[in-house]
Coordinates of C-alpha atoms and ligand atoms in Angstrom, one line a residue:
M12 CA 341.9 180.0 200.8
A13 CA 338.7 178.0 200.3
R14 CA 338.0 175.8 203.3
N15 CA 334.4 174.6 202.9
L16 CA 332.3 172.1 201.0
I17 CA 328.7 171.9 199.8
G18 CA 326.9 168.6 200.0
I19 CA 323.5 167.8 198.4
D20 CA 321.5 164.7 199.0
L21 CA 318.7 164.6 196.4
G22 CA 315.8 162.5 197.3
G23 CA 312.3 161.9 195.8
T24 CA 310.5 164.0 198.5
T25 CA 313.2 166.1 200.1
T26 CA 316.5 167.6 199.0
K27 CA 318.9 167.9 201.8
M28 CA 321.8 170.4 201.6
A29 CA 324.6 171.4 203.9
F30 CA 327.7 173.6 204.2
L31 CA 330.6 171.6 205.7
S32 CA 334.1 172.3 206.7
V33 CA 336.9 170.6 204.8
S34 CA 337.2 168.1 207.6
G35 CA 333.5 167.0 207.3
E36 CA 331.9 168.9 210.1
I37 CA 328.4 170.2 209.2
L38 CA 328.4 174.0 209.6
T39 CA 324.8 174.5 208.5
K40 CA 322.2 172.2 206.9
W41 CA 318.7 172.7 205.5
N42 CA 316.1 171.0 203.4
I43 CA 313.8 172.0 200.5
P44 CA 311.0 169.9 199.1
T45 CA 311.8 168.2 195.8
D46 CA 309.4 169.4 193.2
I47 CA 309.1 166.5 190.7
S48 CA 306.4 168.1 188.6
D49 CA 306.9 168.9 184.9
E50 CA 309.2 165.9 184.5
G51 CA 311.4 167.1 187.3
S52 CA 312.5 170.2 185.4
H53 CA 312.3 172.4 188.5
I54 CA 314.7 170.3 190.6
V55 CA 318.0 171.6 189.5
P56 CA 316.9 175.3 189.2
N57 CA 315.5 175.0 192.8
I58 CA 318.8 173.6 194.1
I59 CA 320.7 176.4 192.4
E60 CA 318.4 179.1 193.8
S61 CA 318.6 177.6 197.3
I62 CA 322.4 177.3 197.4
N63 CA 322.9 180.9 196.1
Q64 CA 320.4 182.2 198.7
H65 CA 322.1 180.4 201.5
I66 CA 325.6 181.6 200.5
T67 CA 324.2 185.2 200.3
N68 CA 322.7 184.9 203.8
S69 CA 325.7 183.3 205.3
E70 CA 329.0 184.7 206.6
F71 CA 330.7 183.0 203.6
S72 CA 331.3 184.2 200.1
K73 CA 331.5 181.8 197.1
D74 CA 335.3 181.9 197.3
D75 CA 335.1 180.2 200.7
F76 CA 333.9 177.0 199.0
I77 CA 336.0 174.3 197.3
G78 CA 333.1 172.8 195.4
I79 CA 329.8 171.0 195.4
G80 CA 329.1 167.2 195.6
M81 CA 325.7 165.6 195.2
G82 CA 324.1 162.2 195.7
T83 CA 321.2 161.3 193.4
P84 CA 318.9 158.4 192.6
G85 CA 319.1 156.9 189.2
S86 CA 322.0 155.9 186.9
V87 CA 324.8 158.4 187.1
D88 CA 327.4 159.2 184.4
I89 CA 330.1 160.7 186.6
E90 CA 332.3 161.7 183.6
N91 CA 329.6 163.7 181.9
G92 CA 327.8 164.8 185.1
T93 CA 324.4 163.4 184.0
V94 CA 321.6 161.3 185.5
I95 CA 319.1 159.1 183.8
G96 CA 316.3 156.8 184.9
A97 CA 315.7 158.4 188.3
F98 CA 312.0 157.5 188.3
N99 CA 311.1 158.9 191.7
L100 CA 312.3 162.3 190.4
N101 CA 310.4 161.9 187.1
W102 CA 313.8 162.0 185.4
K103 CA 313.2 159.5 182.7
K104 CA 315.4 161.2 180.1
R105 CA 319.1 162.2 180.5
Q106 CA 319.5 165.3 182.7
Q107 CA 322.6 167.5 182.4
V108 CA 322.9 168.3 186.1
R109 CA 326.6 169.2 186.4
D110 CA 326.7 171.9 183.7
Q111 CA 323.6 173.6 185.0
I112 CA 324.7 173.7 188.6
Q113 CA 328.3 174.8 187.7
A114 CA 326.9 177.6 185.6
G115 CA 324.1 178.5 188.1
V116 CA 326.3 178.6 191.3
G117 CA 329.8 179.2 189.9
L118 CA 331.5 176.3 191.7
Q119 CA 332.9 173.0 190.6
F120 CA 330.4 170.1 190.9
I121 CA 330.5 166.4 191.0
L122 CA 327.8 163.8 191.5
D123 CA 327.4 160.1 192.3
N124 CA 324.7 157.6 193.1
D125 CA 322.9 158.2 196.4
A126 CA 323.9 154.8 198.0
N127 CA 327.5 155.3 197.0
V128 CA 327.5 158.7 198.5
A129 CA 326.0 157.5 201.8
S130 CA 328.7 154.9 201.9
L131 CA 331.3 157.6 201.5
G132 CA 329.7 159.5 204.4
E133 CA 329.9 156.6 206.8
Y134 CA 333.4 155.8 205.5
W135 CA 334.6 159.3 206.1
K136 CA 332.8 160.4 209.3
G137 CA 330.7 157.5 210.6
A138 CA 330.9 153.8 211.4
G139 CA 333.6 153.2 208.7
E140 CA 336.3 154.8 210.7
K141 CA 338.3 155.3 207.6
D142 CA 339.2 151.7 207.1
A143 CA 340.2 151.4 203.5
D144 CA 337.9 148.4 203.0
V145 CA 334.2 149.0 203.9
V146 CA 330.9 147.8 202.5
F147 CA 327.7 149.7 203.2
V148 CA 324.2 148.4 202.8
T149 CA 321.2 150.7 203.2
L150 CA 317.8 149.1 204.0
G151 CA 315.2 151.7 203.1
T152 CA 312.3 151.6 200.7
G153 CA 314.7 149.7 198.6
V154 CA 318.1 148.2 199.4
G155 CA 321.2 150.1 198.2
G156 CA 324.8 149.6 198.7
G157 CA 328.3 150.8 198.2
V158 CA 331.7 149.1 198.3
I159 CA 334.9 150.9 199.2
A160 CA 337.9 148.7 198.5
G161 CA 341.5 149.9 199.0
G162 CA 340.1 153.3 199.8
R163 CA 338.3 153.6 196.5
L164 CA 334.6 153.6 195.8
L165 CA 333.9 150.9 193.3
H166 CA 331.7 151.7 190.3
G167 CA 332.3 148.8 187.9
I168 CA 332.3 149.2 184.1
N169 CA 328.6 150.3 184.0
G170 CA 328.0 151.8 187.4
G171 CA 326.6 148.5 188.8
A172 CA 329.2 147.8 191.4
G173 CA 328.0 147.6 195.0
E174 CA 324.3 147.0 194.2
L175 CA 323.8 144.7 197.1
G176 CA 320.1 145.0 196.8
H177 CA 320.2 142.7 193.8
V178 CA 322.2 139.9 195.2
T179 CA 320.0 136.7 194.8
V180 CA 319.1 135.3 198.2
Q181 CA 316.2 133.1 197.1
P182 CA 316.4 131.4 193.7
N183 CA 313.0 131.8 191.9
G184 CA 311.8 134.0 194.8
Y185 CA 309.9 137.3 194.8
L186 CA 310.0 139.2 191.5
C187 CA 312.2 142.3 191.8
T188 CA 311.7 145.8 190.2
C189 CA 315.0 145.0 188.3
G190 CA 313.2 142.1 186.5
K191 CA 315.1 139.4 188.3
R192 CA 313.8 137.1 191.0
G193 CA 314.8 136.6 194.6
C194 CA 316.8 139.8 195.1
L195 CA 317.7 140.8 198.7
E196 CA 315.8 144.1 198.2
Q197 CA 312.5 142.1 198.0
Y198 CA 313.1 140.7 201.5
A199 CA 315.2 143.1 203.5
S200 CA 313.8 146.5 202.4
A201 CA 311.0 148.1 204.5
T202 CA 308.5 146.9 201.9
G203 CA 310.2 143.5 201.6
V204 CA 309.8 142.9 205.3
V205 CA 306.1 143.7 205.1
H206 CA 305.8 141.3 202.1
V207 CA 307.5 138.5 203.9
A208 CA 305.2 139.1 206.9
A209 CA 302.1 139.0 204.8
D210 CA 303.1 135.7 203.2
M211 CA 304.2 134.0 206.5
A212 CA 301.0 135.1 208.2
K213 CA 299.0 133.0 205.7
D214 CA 300.5 129.7 207.0
F215 CA 300.8 130.7 210.6
M216 CA 298.4 129.0 213.0
G217 CA 299.4 130.2 216.5
T218 CA 298.5 133.3 218.5
S219 CA 300.1 136.5 217.3
R220 CA 299.2 140.2 217.2
L221 CA 300.9 140.4 213.8
K222 CA 298.7 137.5 212.5
E223 CA 295.6 139.4 213.8
M224 CA 296.7 142.6 212.1
E225 CA 297.3 140.7 208.8
D226 CA 294.0 138.9 209.1
N227 CA 292.1 142.2 209.7
Q228 CA 294.0 143.8 206.8
E229 CA 295.4 146.5 209.2
S230 CA 298.3 148.4 207.7
V231 CA 301.6 146.9 208.9
T232 CA 305.0 148.5 208.7
S233 CA 308.5 147.0 209.1
K234 CA 309.0 149.1 212.2
M235 CA 305.9 147.5 213.8
I236 CA 307.1 144.0 212.9
F237 CA 310.5 144.6 214.6
Y238 CA 308.7 146.2 217.6
L239 CA 306.4 143.2 217.9
A240 CA 309.3 140.8 217.6
D241 CA 311.0 142.7 220.4
N242 CA 308.0 142.2 222.5
G243 CA 307.8 138.4 222.0
D244 CA 305.3 138.0 219.1
I245 CA 306.0 134.6 217.7
L246 CA 305.1 135.3 214.0
A247 CA 307.0 138.6 214.1
N248 CA 310.1 136.8 215.4
Q249 CA 309.7 134.2 212.6
V250 CA 309.6 137.1 210.1
V251 CA 312.7 138.7 211.5
D252 CA 314.4 135.4 211.5
R253 CA 313.7 134.9 207.8
V254 CA 314.6 138.4 206.8
T255 CA 317.9 138.4 208.8
F256 CA 318.8 135.0 207.4
Y257 CA 318.6 136.5 203.9
L258 CA 320.5 139.6 204.9
G259 CA 323.2 137.6 206.8
L260 CA 323.6 135.3 203.8
A261 CA 323.9 138.1 201.3
L262 CA 326.4 140.0 203.5
A263 CA 328.5 136.9 204.1
N264 CA 328.7 136.2 200.4
V265 CA 329.8 139.8 199.8
A266 CA 332.4 139.5 202.6
N267 CA 333.6 136.2 201.3
I268 CA 334.7 138.1 198.2
L269 CA 335.9 141.4 199.7
N270 CA 336.8 140.7 203.4
P271 CA 336.1 144.3 204.4
A272 CA 336.9 145.6 207.9
N273 CA 333.3 146.6 208.4
I274 CA 330.0 146.1 206.8
I275 CA 327.8 149.0 207.8
I276 CA 324.0 148.6 207.9
G277 CA 322.0 151.8 207.5
G278 CA 318.6 153.0 206.3
G279 CA 315.3 153.1 208.1
V280 CA 315.1 149.3 208.7
S281 CA 318.4 149.5 210.6
N282 CA 316.6 151.6 213.3
A283 CA 315.5 148.2 214.7
G284 CA 319.1 148.2 216.1
N285 CA 320.1 144.9 217.8
T286 CA 316.8 143.2 217.0
L287 CA 318.1 143.3 213.4
L288 CA 321.9 143.2 214.0
Q289 CA 322.1 140.2 216.3
P290 CA 320.4 137.6 214.2
T291 CA 321.9 139.0 211.0
T292 CA 325.4 138.7 212.6
R293 CA 324.6 135.0 213.6
Y294 CA 323.6 134.2 210.0
F295 CA 326.5 136.1 208.7
Q296 CA 328.9 134.1 210.8
E297 CA 327.3 130.8 209.7
N298 CA 327.8 131.7 206.1
A299 CA 331.2 133.4 206.2
F300 CA 334.4 131.3 205.9
P301 CA 336.8 131.4 208.8
A302 CA 339.2 134.1 207.7
V303 CA 336.3 136.4 207.0
R304 CA 334.2 135.4 210.0
D305 CA 337.1 136.2 212.3
S306 CA 337.8 139.6 210.9
T307 CA 334.9 141.3 209.1
K308 CA 332.5 143.1 211.5
L309 CA 328.9 144.0 211.1
R310 CA 328.0 147.4 212.5
L311 CA 325.1 149.8 212.5
A312 CA 325.4 153.1 210.6
Q313 CA 326.1 156.2 212.8
L314 CA 325.2 159.2 210.7
G315 CA 321.5 158.6 210.0
N316 CA 320.1 161.1 207.5
D317 CA 323.3 163.1 207.4
A318 CA 325.3 160.4 205.7
G319 CA 324.2 161.6 202.3
V320 CA 325.2 165.3 202.6
I321 CA 328.5 164.3 204.3
G322 CA 329.4 161.8 201.7
A323 CA 328.3 164.1 198.9
A324 CA 330.5 166.9 200.2
S325 CA 333.5 164.5 200.4
L326 CA 333.2 164.0 196.6
A327 CA 334.1 167.7 196.2
L328 CA 337.4 167.2 198.2
R329 CA 339.0 166.3 194.8
F330 CA 338.7 170.0 193.7
Q331 CA 340.9 171.1 196.6
K332 CA 344.2 171.1 194.7
S333 CA 342.8 172.7 191.5
N334 CA 341.4 175.7 193.4
Ligands
LIG2 ZN1 316.6 143.1 191.8

């Protein structure tokens, strides 16, 4: 009987893949570079080749696998197994991903949006601890999110559910890539934090290493800003205060609607740990109403880069019965 799953986490530079047990333990994992040349036409064939190669070189045969799940950037049509508008993959036109992979590997295949899939990973094996009500926010180059309510991942009527990155935190604020203004993504993503720092440095008059760096046009990263904040830099602390205010406000408003057990914060910016979590929690509590404030917890993600492949693999659990 088939006991294993395959998870794929497709990203703009790297494609992560893994074989997992049916209980979500990673048996083996590997990466291939994502070749986005020629309108991304090599991406799917490369995935097929790599999976087939790894099955051949493993102790398993194809019959040992229940199916394949994948997380991808872009807008996903789960029903039809297609992706469109994944600009970091050069996938501008609709891509028929499912049919190609099912034909190329010979296993059942399902895909979902990458942030949704990371949410499922944390829900299943990470900080979510299988609570049926979990919200996940990922602070990376952009801000993504996923909502699991009553044990179900929410998609909405057009795949837009759980897009926490586009919650408005500053009316008439920074212009977002979505065309709207003041989205959380423009403040709490890695690039957003840097943008906030550049703006706040202009008006800052005190002594600060961050101010010096901005004035000298040195390259500044969000990681540096949190590091400087940790080490007492006044401007860096003001930046972190502003960013965590926006994040805490957005998460409180989401929690005021959903009252999840946990809101899990992941992505590169969350590596700042308590420097991010503590002030965010303070602003969250200020903006959450009592029933929510007393029950919903903010937590850091636990799976790091593995959340994608683990969550992706969990999608394929639905093929278990039909096999
Ligand atoms: Zn937006």
